[in-house]
Structures are given as structure tokens and as C-alpha cells.
Amino acid sequence: GGKDAINITIINFNNEKMQITWATRELFPNENVSFFYIFDEGKHKILKPCTNYLLDQDYNSGCVFKTEGPTLAISIRNSNGSEELFSKNLKADFYIKPSPPENVTFFWEEDTVTVSCNKPERNAWCLRLELQYKSKFDKDWQSRTSECCSIGEQGFDPRKCYSFRIRLRRRVPYCNVVNYSSDWEAETFWMNGTLLDSCDDDITSQSKPVFVLSCSLAVILIMLILLILLCKWQRVQMSVLPAIPDPKYPFADLFNDHNGNLQEWLDKNDHVLLQTKLEYEEPESITEAESQQEDGKNSNKQGPLEKIFTFSGADEHADSKPAEIACLLPASNTTAPFAGFHILMNDDMYVML
């Protein structure tokens, strides 16, 4: 219910500028208040009006001004400044929000990393350095805190990529009444002492040779499968659809010498055809002769030897001319030529001409 009962937010940015805000819609509904301040501990204080207001729906909700001393007196009044609605005296040094670390360096030695930054000129003992890191396999940050302004940590795997970020924290309650920390310094990415643009670069660099190897194996496998299918297809094609020989190769002279004139080619090659015919007929003659020999042996076993003389083309009368063809009984153990072959004859065999 008193003038100090409302909640306000006070931030002293690195002891350089002050920002004081309030919930204007809740504390002062439908009223645009005014703000006054002074850095002076004396009794005769001359308040300064705010020149840089923060707005919330066109209503004054805060003020930003330069830090000019360790102590501060503030006053919130009605719109024309005639009535004071809230006032407070405070230590500006107890609301300091530090700036992010400057000139951050990383020193790597095997599995140990040491992070350091510039030491502030004032009240460095009030600050602590906080380091957070995680690998590409971690979901949450791991945090370490040390005295300003250096921190070391062990156990880093040189095969992993790590993300690092650091900030400064103000000691509470020795130096601050509010637990203020600086903003995080820009995040950096390291792997085995090497600075990277991101940990995605590490994943890409590792996956690239794997990708190339996988593609090469896939291409080789596909080529092997195609080669096997081609061989199988050629076998199937030869069994289902046998190749038709080209007639121009066995009959090259028909097309080259006679321009496809079949009659002319036949007239010229009668002796060739006749020889070919004889070559095909001779095995049949040999087979017939062997068959006749077998018949002769069988007849010899069944009864006495019969000597047969057969005259082909002779007349039935006694005064006819001798036959042009006769069947003669060959002498014992004589050789008879037949169709290019010489056949050994004996008394038990006969030849019909």
C-alpha cells in the first residue's frame, strides 16, 4: 500500500547505463506517468526528468539513462509531475549486468582445453566465468564455473566436435542483489584444437568418403547384376530363339560370282552336288552290303550252299541275247570293288549287280 510496495525492474548495464521499467498497465491503468531520477546522496536533490522513455501501447513503461554514480534516487509521478506515486533510493552497483566476455581465447593440449578472456578493470573479483559445452552427440549443455577470467576442463574426445559458449556472472549476494549474468559470447565450434564453422562441417567431412564408397560399391554391384542378367538372357534367347544362319556365307559364290542367279550357279556346280550326293549315299551302300553279308551267313547255317546266278534284263526264250548285267560268283578270297570300297569276298557270299 505504500510508495515502495510496487515492483520495478532495475538493470545497470556494466555500470554504463541504467534501465528501469514497471508494469504500467497493472500499476497505473489509464494513466501516463512520468519518471525522475538523480545520482546524489545530498539532502538538496534536484531530480532530472527522463528523456528516453520505453513505451507500452503508447504509455510510458520505463526509462533509460546514463549511470553517473553508485547511488540512485528515483521517483514516479503523475503525468504533470505534481503528485508522487512511487519513490526509491538504491545502490546502482548492486544491479549490475556485466557485458559479454571480450577477447576470448581457447588453448588446447591433448584432452584439456583452457578458456580465458580479458579481465575487467573494475571489481573483477565480483565476476565468475561460466563455460558451457556439448558435443554433437549431447542434447544438453554441460556447465563449469570458475574465477574470472580463466577456466580449464579435461576429458575432451579429439574425435568429437564440441560447441562452446561462455559468459560472466555477477556474484550474489556479495556484489549484486539480483543474479545478473552477461549475454553469451558467440558460440564457437572446435574439434581436436581446430576451429570449425559448425559441427555440421565435421559430420559432412566424415560422411563424404563414406558416401563416395557407398556409391562406388552400389555402381559395381549394379554392373555385376546387369552382366549376370545379360549372360542369362543370351542363354535364354539362344534356347528359345536359335540364330538363323545367314545363307550368304555358305553360298558366298552364289551371291558374289552369280549375283543370286540360282540356275546359273546350279549348272556350274552340278559336279559338286553329285559328289555331295555320293558322299551321302556311300554309307547306305556299306550298310546294305553288311546286311547282305549277315543274310549270307544265316542262309549258310540253315541249309546247303546255294549258288545263285541272276540275269537282269534277259528274255525268257533260249535264243535271247546274253544279259547286259550278270551276277557272277566271285573266286574264293577275292576283293570286289563297290562304290569306292574294296570288299573281301569268299565262297559263302554273292554280289548282285
mmCIF file of C-alpha atoms in Angstrom:
data_model
loop_
_atom_site.group_PDB
_atom_site.id
_atom_site.type_symbol
_atom_site.label_atom_id
_atom_site.label_comp_id
_atom_site.label_asym_id
_atom_site.label_seq_id
_atom_site.Cartn_x
_atom_site.Cartn_y
_atom_site.Cartn_z
ATOM 1 C CA GLY A 1 0.000 0.000 0.000
ATOM 2 C CA GLY A 2 2.950 2.402 0.439
ATOM 3 C CA LYS A 3 5.052 4.122 -2.143
ATOM 4 C CA ASP A 4 7.710 1.351 -2.052
ATOM 5 C CA ALA A 5 5.257 -1.513 -2.472
ATOM 6 C CA ILE A 6 5.218 -1.731 -6.309
ATOM 7 C CA ASN A 7 7.536 -3.956 -8.328
ATOM 8 C CA ILE A 8 10.061 -2.412 -10.677
ATOM 9 C CA THR A 9 12.958 -3.897 -12.667
ATOM 10 C CA ILE A 10 16.358 -2.236 -12.317
ATOM 11 C CA ILE A 11 19.308 -3.087 -14.569
ATOM 12 C CA ASN A 12 22.678 -1.370 -14.551
ATOM 13 C CA PHE A 13 24.335 -2.360 -17.832
ATOM 14 C CA ASN A 14 28.023 -2.800 -16.971
ATOM 15 C CA ASN A 15 27.828 0.341 -14.856
ATOM 16 C CA GLU A 16 27.386 2.401 -18.030
ATOM 17 C CA LYS A 17 23.639 2.928 -18.399
ATOM 18 C CA MET A 18 20.542 2.319 -16.270
ATOM 19 C CA GLN A 19 17.228 0.841 -17.355
ATOM 20 C CA ILE A 20 14.247 0.945 -15.015
ATOM 21 C CA THR A 21 10.892 -0.490 -16.083
ATOM 22 C CA TRP A 22 7.484 -1.013 -14.473
ATOM 23 C CA ALA A 23 4.214 -2.712 -15.377
ATOM 24 C CA THR A 24 2.320 0.393 -16.334
ATOM 25 C CA ARG A 25 -0.929 -1.352 -17.370
ATOM 26 C CA GLU A 26 -1.188 -3.079 -13.994
ATOM 27 C CA LEU A 27 0.198 -0.395 -11.675
ATOM 28 C CA PHE A 28 -1.104 2.749 -13.332
ATOM 29 C CA PRO A 29 -4.102 1.873 -15.522
ATOM 30 C CA ASN A 30 -5.303 4.618 -17.816
ATOM 31 C CA GLU A 31 -2.602 6.997 -16.588
ATOM 32 C CA ASN A 32 0.598 8.029 -18.364
ATOM 33 C CA VAL A 33 3.092 8.516 -15.537
ATOM 34 C CA SER A 34 6.349 10.490 -15.574
ATOM 35 C CA PHE A 35 9.792 9.446 -14.272
ATOM 36 C CA PHE A 36 12.504 11.405 -12.415
ATOM 37 C CA TYR A 37 15.959 10.388 -11.088
ATOM 38 C CA ILE A 38 19.188 11.713 -9.561
ATOM 39 C CA PHE A 39 22.642 10.347 -8.639
ATOM 40 C CA ASP A 40 23.214 12.267 -5.434
ATOM 41 C CA GLU A 41 23.203 11.456 -1.749
ATOM 42 C CA GLY A 42 22.809 15.022 -0.592
ATOM 43 C CA LYS A 43 19.718 16.408 1.045
ATOM 44 C CA HIS A 44 19.040 19.021 -1.603
ATOM 45 C CA LYS A 45 18.344 16.788 -4.543
ATOM 46 C CA ILE A 46 17.316 18.167 -7.899
ATOM 47 C CA LEU A 47 15.554 15.412 -9.840
ATOM 48 C CA LYS A 48 16.104 15.066 -13.573
ATOM 49 C CA PRO A 49 13.176 14.216 -15.845
ATOM 50 C CA CYS A 50 13.528 11.152 -18.085
ATOM 51 C CA THR A 51 14.343 11.982 -21.679
ATOM 52 C CA ASN A 52 14.288 8.432 -23.097
ATOM 53 C CA TYR A 53 11.066 6.592 -22.257
ATOM 54 C CA LEU A 54 10.193 2.997 -23.064
ATOM 55 C CA LEU A 55 6.602 2.659 -24.279
ATOM 56 C CA ASP A 56 3.907 0.010 -23.860
ATOM 57 C CA GLN A 57 0.890 0.734 -26.080
ATOM 58 C CA ASP A 58 1.728 4.449 -26.074
ATOM 59 C CA TYR A 59 2.064 4.512 -22.278
ATOM 60 C CA ASN A 60 5.383 5.170 -20.508
ATOM 61 C CA SER A 61 6.636 1.867 -19.111
ATOM 62 C CA GLY A 62 10.325 2.544 -18.435
ATOM 63 C CA CYS A 63 13.277 4.900 -18.691
ATOM 64 C CA VAL A 64 16.863 4.533 -19.932
ATOM 65 C CA PHE A 65 19.571 6.934 -18.743
ATOM 66 C CA LYS A 66 23.317 7.136 -18.181
ATOM 67 C CA THR A 67 24.898 5.762 -14.992
ATOM 68 C CA GLU A 68 26.549 8.629 -13.153
ATOM 69 C CA GLY A 69 27.297 7.273 -9.673
ATOM 70 C CA PRO A 70 26.964 4.405 -7.182
ATOM 71 C CA THR A 71 23.754 5.631 -5.556
ATOM 72 C CA LEU A 72 20.449 6.437 -7.231
ATOM 73 C CA ALA A 73 17.154 8.036 -6.220
ATOM 74 C CA ILE A 74 14.101 7.585 -8.451
ATOM 75 C CA SER A 75 10.559 8.931 -8.404
ATOM 76 C CA ILE A 76 7.477 8.014 -10.442
ATOM 77 C CA ARG A 77 4.825 10.728 -10.568
ATOM 78 C CA ASN A 78 1.585 11.502 -12.336
ATOM 79 C CA SER A 79 1.549 12.856 -15.841
ATOM 80 C CA ASN A 80 2.202 16.524 -14.907
ATOM 81 C CA GLY A 81 4.668 15.638 -12.100
ATOM 82 C CA SER A 82 2.647 17.245 -9.335
ATOM 83 C CA GLU A 83 1.942 14.045 -7.362
ATOM 84 C CA GLU A 84 4.496 11.362 -6.473
ATOM 85 C CA LEU A 85 3.223 7.784 -6.946
ATOM 86 C CA PHE A 86 6.422 5.852 -6.165
ATOM 87 C CA SER A 87 9.962 6.622 -4.929
ATOM 88 C CA LYS A 88 13.060 4.605 -4.059
ATOM 89 C CA ASN A 89 16.730 5.035 -3.102
ATOM 90 C CA LEU A 90 19.109 2.267 -4.202
ATOM 91 C CA LYS A 91 22.716 1.267 -4.814
ATOM 92 C CA ALA A 92 23.258 1.241 -8.544
ATOM 93 C CA ASP A 93 26.271 -1.086 -8.129
ATOM 94 C CA PHE A 94 24.010 -3.865 -6.789
ATOM 95 C CA TYR A 95 22.115 -4.134 -10.067
ATOM 96 C CA ILE A 96 24.993 -4.523 -12.493
ATOM 97 C CA LYS A 97 24.554 -6.768 -15.505
ATOM 98 C CA PRO A 98 28.059 -7.453 -16.908
ATOM 99 C CA SER A 99 28.933 -7.232 -20.572
ATOM 100 C CA PRO A 100 29.843 -10.409 -22.502
ATOM 101 C CA PRO A 101 33.480 -11.573 -22.226
ATOM 102 C CA GLU A 102 35.949 -9.904 -24.565
ATOM 103 C CA ASN A 103 38.878 -11.393 -26.486
ATOM 104 C CA VAL A 104 38.022 -14.991 -25.668
ATOM 105 C CA THR A 105 40.828 -17.493 -26.377
ATOM 106 C CA PHE A 106 40.911 -21.310 -26.418
ATOM 107 C CA PHE A 107 44.069 -23.241 -25.647
ATOM 108 C CA TRP A 108 44.103 -26.972 -26.391
ATOM 109 C CA GLU A 109 46.542 -29.522 -25.002
ATOM 110 C CA GLU A 110 45.593 -33.140 -25.699
ATOM 111 C CA ASP A 111 42.212 -33.668 -23.941
ATOM 112 C CA THR A 112 42.377 -30.412 -21.924
ATOM 113 C CA VAL A 113 41.020 -27.029 -23.012
ATOM 114 C CA THR A 114 41.630 -23.719 -21.259
ATOM 115 C CA VAL A 115 39.321 -20.760 -21.968
ATOM 116 C CA SER A 116 40.200 -17.222 -20.947
ATOM 117 C CA CYS A 117 39.059 -13.642 -21.611
ATOM 118 C CA ASN A 118 40.048 -10.090 -20.784
ATOM 119 C CA LYS A 119 39.868 -9.128 -17.120
ATOM 120 C CA PRO A 120 37.615 -6.128 -16.348
ATOM 121 C CA GLU A 121 39.313 -3.062 -14.913
ATOM 122 C CA ARG A 122 36.851 -2.681 -12.007
ATOM 123 C CA ASN A 123 35.606 -5.211 -9.494
ATOM 124 C CA ALA A 124 36.864 -8.302 -11.330
ATOM 125 C CA TRP A 125 36.545 -10.261 -8.068
ATOM 126 C CA CYS A 126 32.742 -9.792 -8.313
ATOM 127 C CA LEU A 127 32.670 -11.785 -11.554
ATOM 128 C CA ARG A 128 32.785 -15.505 -12.297
ATOM 129 C CA LEU A 129 33.417 -17.087 -15.692
ATOM 130 C CA GLU A 130 30.917 -19.719 -16.789
ATOM 131 C CA LEU A 131 31.777 -22.197 -19.552
ATOM 132 C CA GLN A 132 29.220 -24.407 -21.258
ATOM 133 C CA TYR A 133 29.979 -27.056 -23.860
ATOM 134 C CA LYS A 134 28.422 -30.065 -25.555
ATOM 135 C CA SER A 135 29.399 -32.477 -28.279
ATOM 136 C CA LYS A 136 27.346 -33.227 -31.353
ATOM 137 C CA PHE A 137 26.090 -36.340 -29.545
ATOM 138 C CA ASP A 138 24.855 -34.446 -26.446
ATOM 139 C CA LYS A 139 21.418 -32.909 -26.052
ATOM 140 C CA ASP A 140 22.096 -30.704 -23.021
ATOM 141 C CA TRP A 141 24.883 -28.297 -22.185
ATOM 142 C CA GLN A 142 27.467 -29.177 -19.550
ATOM 143 C CA SER A 143 28.393 -26.217 -17.371
ATOM 144 C CA ARG A 144 31.559 -25.289 -15.457
ATOM 145 C CA THR A 145 32.199 -22.130 -13.409
ATOM 146 C CA SER A 146 35.490 -20.628 -12.291
ATOM 147 C CA GLU A 147 37.059 -17.412 -11.053
ATOM 148 C CA CYS A 148 37.348 -14.646 -13.577
ATOM 149 C CA CYS A 149 38.810 -14.836 -16.031
ATOM 150 C CA SER A 150 40.126 -18.285 -16.973
ATOM 151 C CA ILE A 151 38.742 -21.801 -16.786
ATOM 152 C CA GLY A 152 40.134 -25.224 -17.717
ATOM 153 C CA GLU A 153 38.391 -28.522 -18.344
ATOM 154 C CA GLN A 154 39.616 -32.026 -19.144
ATOM 155 C CA GLY A 155 38.204 -35.132 -20.820
ATOM 156 C CA PHE A 156 37.548 -33.871 -24.332
ATOM 157 C CA ASP A 157 37.496 -36.534 -27.036
ATOM 158 C CA PRO A 158 39.681 -35.435 -30.002
ATOM 159 C CA ARG A 159 37.381 -37.378 -32.359
ATOM 160 C CA LYS A 160 34.316 -35.318 -31.425
ATOM 161 C CA CYS A 161 33.224 -31.829 -32.395
ATOM 162 C CA TYR A 162 32.273 -29.573 -29.465
ATOM 163 C CA SER A 163 30.254 -26.382 -29.182
ATOM 164 C CA PHE A 164 31.494 -23.796 -26.649
ATOM 165 C CA ARG A 165 29.963 -20.666 -25.173
ATOM 166 C CA ILE A 166 30.974 -18.538 -22.166
ATOM 167 C CA ARG A 167 29.592 -15.657 -20.127
ATOM 168 C CA LEU A 168 30.312 -13.648 -17.000
ATOM 169 C CA ARG A 169 28.162 -13.908 -13.875
ATOM 170 C CA ARG A 170 27.842 -11.382 -11.051
ATOM 171 C CA ARG A 171 28.367 -12.713 -7.522
ATOM 172 C CA VAL A 172 25.286 -12.802 -5.292
ATOM 173 C CA PRO A 173 24.822 -11.513 -2.592
ATOM 174 C CA TYR A 174 28.315 -10.044 -2.194
ATOM 175 C CA CYS A 175 28.176 -7.784 -5.212
ATOM 176 C CA ASN A 176 24.599 -7.960 -6.509
ATOM 177 C CA VAL A 177 21.169 -8.243 -5.026
ATOM 178 C CA VAL A 178 19.940 -9.702 -8.320
ATOM 179 C CA ASN A 179 21.531 -12.691 -10.064
ATOM 180 C CA TYR A 180 22.534 -10.996 -13.305
ATOM 181 C CA SER A 181 24.729 -12.627 -15.960
ATOM 182 C CA SER A 182 26.078 -11.270 -19.195
ATOM 183 C CA ASP A 183 24.808 -12.387 -22.560
ATOM 184 C CA TRP A 184 26.518 -15.434 -24.027
ATOM 185 C CA GLU A 185 29.592 -14.834 -26.107
ATOM 186 C CA ALA A 186 29.261 -16.012 -29.718
ATOM 187 C CA GLU A 187 29.173 -19.806 -29.885
ATOM 188 C CA THR A 188 32.275 -21.477 -31.343
ATOM 189 C CA PHE A 189 32.911 -24.990 -32.653
ATOM 190 C CA TRP A 190 36.098 -26.947 -32.046
ATOM 191 C CA MET A 191 37.464 -30.377 -32.853
ATOM 192 C CA ASN A 192 40.860 -31.518 -31.554
ATOM 193 C CA GLY A 193 42.082 -27.927 -31.287
ATOM 194 C CA THR A 194 40.810 -26.894 -34.728
ATOM 195 C CA LEU A 195 38.227 -24.134 -35.085
ATOM 196 C CA LEU A 196 35.294 -25.065 -37.372
ATOM 197 C CA ASP A 197 32.415 -23.081 -38.784
ATOM 198 C CA SER A 198 29.974 -25.597 -37.321
ATOM 199 C CA CYS A 199 29.847 -29.200 -36.185
ATOM 200 C CA ASP A 200 27.876 -29.956 -39.350
ATOM 201 C CA ASP A 201 31.151 -29.489 -41.239
ATOM 202 C CA ASP A 202 32.632 -32.325 -39.213
ATOM 203 C CA ILE A 203 29.670 -34.580 -39.995
ATOM 204 C CA THR A 204 29.876 -33.666 -43.676
ATOM 205 C CA SER A 205 33.639 -34.251 -43.844
ATOM 206 C CA GLN A 206 33.259 -37.678 -42.239
ATOM 207 C CA SER A 207 30.252 -38.702 -44.274
ATOM 208 C CA LYS A 208 31.708 -37.642 -47.644
ATOM 209 C CA PRO A 209 34.174 -40.551 -48.056
ATOM 210 C CA VAL A 210 31.535 -42.948 -46.736
ATOM 211 C CA PHE A 211 29.073 -41.618 -49.318
ATOM 212 C CA VAL A 212 31.602 -41.944 -52.153
ATOM 213 C CA LEU A 213 32.487 -45.502 -51.094
ATOM 214 C CA SER A 214 28.824 -46.477 -50.857
ATOM 215 C CA CYS A 215 28.101 -45.070 -54.313
ATOM 216 C CA SER A 216 31.102 -46.903 -55.799
ATOM 217 C CA LEU A 217 30.024 -50.216 -54.288
ATOM 218 C CA ALA A 218 26.465 -49.669 -55.493
ATOM 219 C CA VAL A 219 27.665 -48.978 -59.064
ATOM 220 C CA ILE A 220 29.883 -52.078 -59.061
ATOM 221 C CA LEU A 221 27.040 -54.212 -57.724
ATOM 222 C CA ILE A 222 24.622 -52.913 -60.359
ATOM 223 C CA MET A 223 27.119 -53.577 -63.150
ATOM 224 C CA LEU A 224 27.681 -57.118 -61.870
ATOM 225 C CA ILE A 225 23.943 -57.792 -61.731
ATOM 226 C CA LEU A 226 23.486 -56.430 -65.266
ATOM 227 C CA LEU A 227 26.331 -58.609 -66.535
ATOM 228 C CA ILE A 228 24.779 -61.719 -64.971
ATOM 229 C CA LEU A 229 21.362 -60.871 -66.397
ATOM 230 C CA LEU A 230 22.888 -60.287 -69.848
ATOM 231 C CA CYS A 231 24.554 -63.721 -69.825
ATOM 232 C CA LYS A 232 21.331 -65.354 -68.653
ATOM 233 C CA TRP A 233 19.346 -63.539 -71.323
ATOM 234 C CA GLN A 234 21.724 -64.634 -74.083
ATOM 235 C CA ARG A 235 21.346 -68.254 -72.996
ATOM 236 C CA VAL A 236 17.561 -67.993 -72.878
ATOM 237 C CA GLN A 237 17.490 -66.263 -76.236
ATOM 238 C CA MET A 238 19.659 -68.959 -77.836
ATOM 239 C CA SER A 239 17.462 -71.754 -76.443
ATOM 240 C CA VAL A 240 14.126 -70.137 -77.261
ATOM 241 C CA LEU A 241 15.045 -68.258 -80.440
ATOM 242 C CA PRO A 242 18.029 -70.017 -82.087
ATOM 243 C CA ALA A 243 20.009 -67.943 -84.516
ATOM 244 C CA ILE A 244 19.091 -68.287 -88.200
ATOM 245 C CA PRO A 245 22.238 -68.795 -90.312
ATOM 246 C CA ASP A 246 22.901 -66.256 -92.982
ATOM 247 C CA PRO A 247 22.821 -68.009 -96.393
ATOM 248 C CA LYS A 248 25.348 -65.662 -97.922
ATOM 249 C CA TYR A 249 28.237 -67.304 -96.040
ATOM 250 C CA PRO A 250 27.776 -70.995 -97.067
ATOM 251 C CA PHE A 251 26.726 -69.866 -100.564
ATOM 252 C CA ALA A 252 29.109 -66.968 -100.963
ATOM 253 C CA ASP A 253 29.838 -67.802 -104.608
ATOM 254 C CA LEU A 254 26.077 -67.769 -105.373
ATOM 255 C CA PHE A 255 25.846 -64.119 -104.368
ATOM 256 C CA ASN A 256 29.343 -62.919 -105.215
ATOM 257 C CA ASP A 257 30.011 -64.715 -108.511
ATOM 258 C CA HIS A 258 26.485 -65.235 -109.866
ATOM 259 C CA ASN A 259 24.577 -62.303 -108.264
ATOM 260 C CA GLY A 260 21.997 -64.679 -106.803
ATOM 261 C CA ASN A 261 21.256 -66.477 -110.139
ATOM 262 C CA LEU A 262 20.360 -69.920 -108.775
ATOM 263 C CA GLN A 263 20.088 -71.704 -112.171
ATOM 264 C CA GLU A 264 23.466 -70.454 -113.343
ATOM 265 C CA TRP A 265 25.003 -71.483 -110.017
ATOM 266 C CA LEU A 266 23.407 -74.970 -110.238
ATOM 267 C CA ASP A 267 24.659 -75.520 -113.808
ATOM 268 C CA LYS A 268 28.166 -74.646 -112.781
ATOM 269 C CA ASN A 269 28.130 -76.720 -109.599
ATOM 270 C CA ASP A 270 26.461 -79.978 -110.808
ATOM 271 C CA HIS A 271 29.617 -81.987 -110.173
ATOM 272 C CA VAL A 272 29.802 -80.606 -106.645
ATOM 273 C CA LEU A 273 26.231 -81.624 -105.908
ATOM 274 C CA LEU A 274 26.790 -85.061 -107.423
ATOM 275 C CA GLN A 275 29.858 -85.610 -105.293
ATOM 276 C CA THR A 276 27.945 -84.477 -102.232
ATOM 277 C CA LYS A 277 25.153 -86.929 -103.096
ATOM 278 C CA LEU A 278 27.576 -89.779 -103.447
ATOM 279 C CA GLU A 279 29.143 -88.977 -100.136
ATOM 280 C CA TYR A 280 25.719 -89.267 -98.521
ATOM 281 C CA GLU A 281 24.818 -92.461 -100.433
ATOM 282 C CA GLU A 282 28.020 -94.424 -99.772
ATOM 283 C CA PRO A 283 27.279 -95.073 -96.082
ATOM 284 C CA GLU A 284 23.900 -96.522 -97.121
ATOM 285 C CA SER A 285 25.613 -98.841 -99.632
ATOM 286 C CA ILE A 286 28.042 -100.010 -96.977
ATOM 287 C CA THR A 287 25.145 -100.694 -94.634
ATOM 288 C CA GLU A 288 23.362 -102.668 -97.382
ATOM 289 C CA ALA A 289 26.472 -104.737 -98.084
ATOM 290 C CA GLU A 290 26.878 -105.557 -94.399
ATOM 291 C CA SER A 291 23.233 -106.561 -94.261
ATOM 292 C CA GLN A 292 23.716 -108.865 -97.242
ATOM 293 C CA GLN A 293 26.701 -110.462 -95.541
ATOM 294 C CA GLU A 294 24.619 -111.180 -92.456
ATOM 295 C CA ASP A 295 21.878 -112.740 -94.677
ATOM 296 C CA GLY A 296 24.525 -114.912 -96.360
ATOM 297 C CA LYS A 297 25.762 -116.219 -93.036
ATOM 298 C CA ASN A 298 22.235 -117.016 -91.895
ATOM 299 C CA SER A 299 21.456 -118.898 -95.096
ATOM 300 C CA ASN A 300 24.682 -120.845 -94.706
ATOM 301 C CA LYS A 301 23.600 -122.056 -91.312
ATOM 302 C CA GLN A 302 20.111 -123.061 -92.457
ATOM 303 C CA GLY A 303 20.996 -125.293 -95.389
ATOM 304 C CA PRO A 304 23.457 -126.213 -98.141
ATOM 305 C CA LEU A 305 25.129 -123.522 -100.108
ATOM 306 C CA GLU A 306 23.027 -122.242 -102.950
ATOM 307 C CA LYS A 307 24.834 -120.591 -105.803
ATOM 308 C CA ILE A 308 22.536 -118.123 -107.415
ATOM 309 C CA PHE A 309 23.019 -116.536 -110.804
ATOM 310 C CA THR A 310 20.653 -113.804 -111.696
ATOM 311 C CA PHE A 311 20.423 -112.204 -115.116
ATOM 312 C CA SER A 312 18.698 -108.888 -115.242
ATOM 313 C CA GLY A 313 17.064 -107.738 -118.433
ATOM 314 C CA ALA A 314 17.278 -111.220 -120.216
ATOM 315 C CA ASP A 315 14.406 -112.675 -122.348
ATOM 316 C CA GLU A 316 12.574 -115.869 -121.413
ATOM 317 C CA HIS A 317 13.465 -117.638 -124.750
ATOM 318 C CA ALA A 318 16.609 -119.661 -125.213
ATOM 319 C CA ASP A 319 17.717 -117.713 -128.319
ATOM 320 C CA SER A 320 17.777 -114.368 -126.486
ATOM 321 C CA LYS A 321 20.938 -112.245 -126.331
ATOM 322 C CA PRO A 322 23.221 -112.570 -123.332
ATOM 323 C CA ALA A 323 22.236 -110.325 -120.467
ATOM 324 C CA GLU A 324 23.959 -106.950 -120.109
ATOM 325 C CA ILE A 325 24.224 -107.417 -116.379
ATOM 326 C CA ALA A 326 25.003 -110.753 -114.703
ATOM 327 C CA CYS A 327 25.509 -111.937 -111.198
ATOM 328 C CA LEU A 328 28.805 -113.803 -111.139
ATOM 329 C CA LEU A 329 30.160 -115.926 -108.361
ATOM 330 C CA PRO A 330 33.487 -114.434 -107.371
ATOM 331 C CA ALA A 331 36.529 -116.563 -106.757
ATOM 332 C CA SER A 332 37.445 -117.566 -103.236
ATOM 333 C CA ASN A 333 39.044 -114.814 -101.182
ATOM 334 C CA THR A 334 38.811 -112.203 -103.905
ATOM 335 C CA THR A 335 38.323 -108.489 -103.473
ATOM 336 C CA ALA A 336 35.354 -106.801 -105.105
ATOM 337 C CA PRO A 337 35.289 -103.015 -105.585
ATOM 338 C CA PHE A 338 31.984 -101.346 -104.767
ATOM 339 C CA ALA A 339 31.139 -97.622 -104.592
ATOM 340 C CA GLY A 340 34.714 -96.732 -103.884
ATOM 341 C CA PHE A 341 35.189 -99.505 -101.292
ATOM 342 C CA HIS A 342 37.018 -102.877 -101.628
ATOM 343 C CA ILE A 343 35.104 -105.822 -100.146
ATOM 344 C CA LEU A 344 36.765 -109.171 -99.348
ATOM 345 C CA MET A 345 34.630 -111.983 -100.834
ATOM 346 C CA ASN A 346 34.594 -115.765 -100.143
ATOM 347 C CA ASP A 347 32.594 -118.792 -101.326
ATOM 348 C CA ASP A 348 29.737 -118.104 -98.944
ATOM 349 C CA MET A 349 28.922 -114.628 -100.375
ATOM 350 C CA TYR A 350 27.387 -113.368 -103.550
ATOM 351 C CA VAL A 351 27.053 -109.958 -105.161
ATOM 352 C CA MET A 352 24.071 -108.741 -107.203
ATOM 353 C CA LEU A 353 24.880 -106.195 -109.917
#
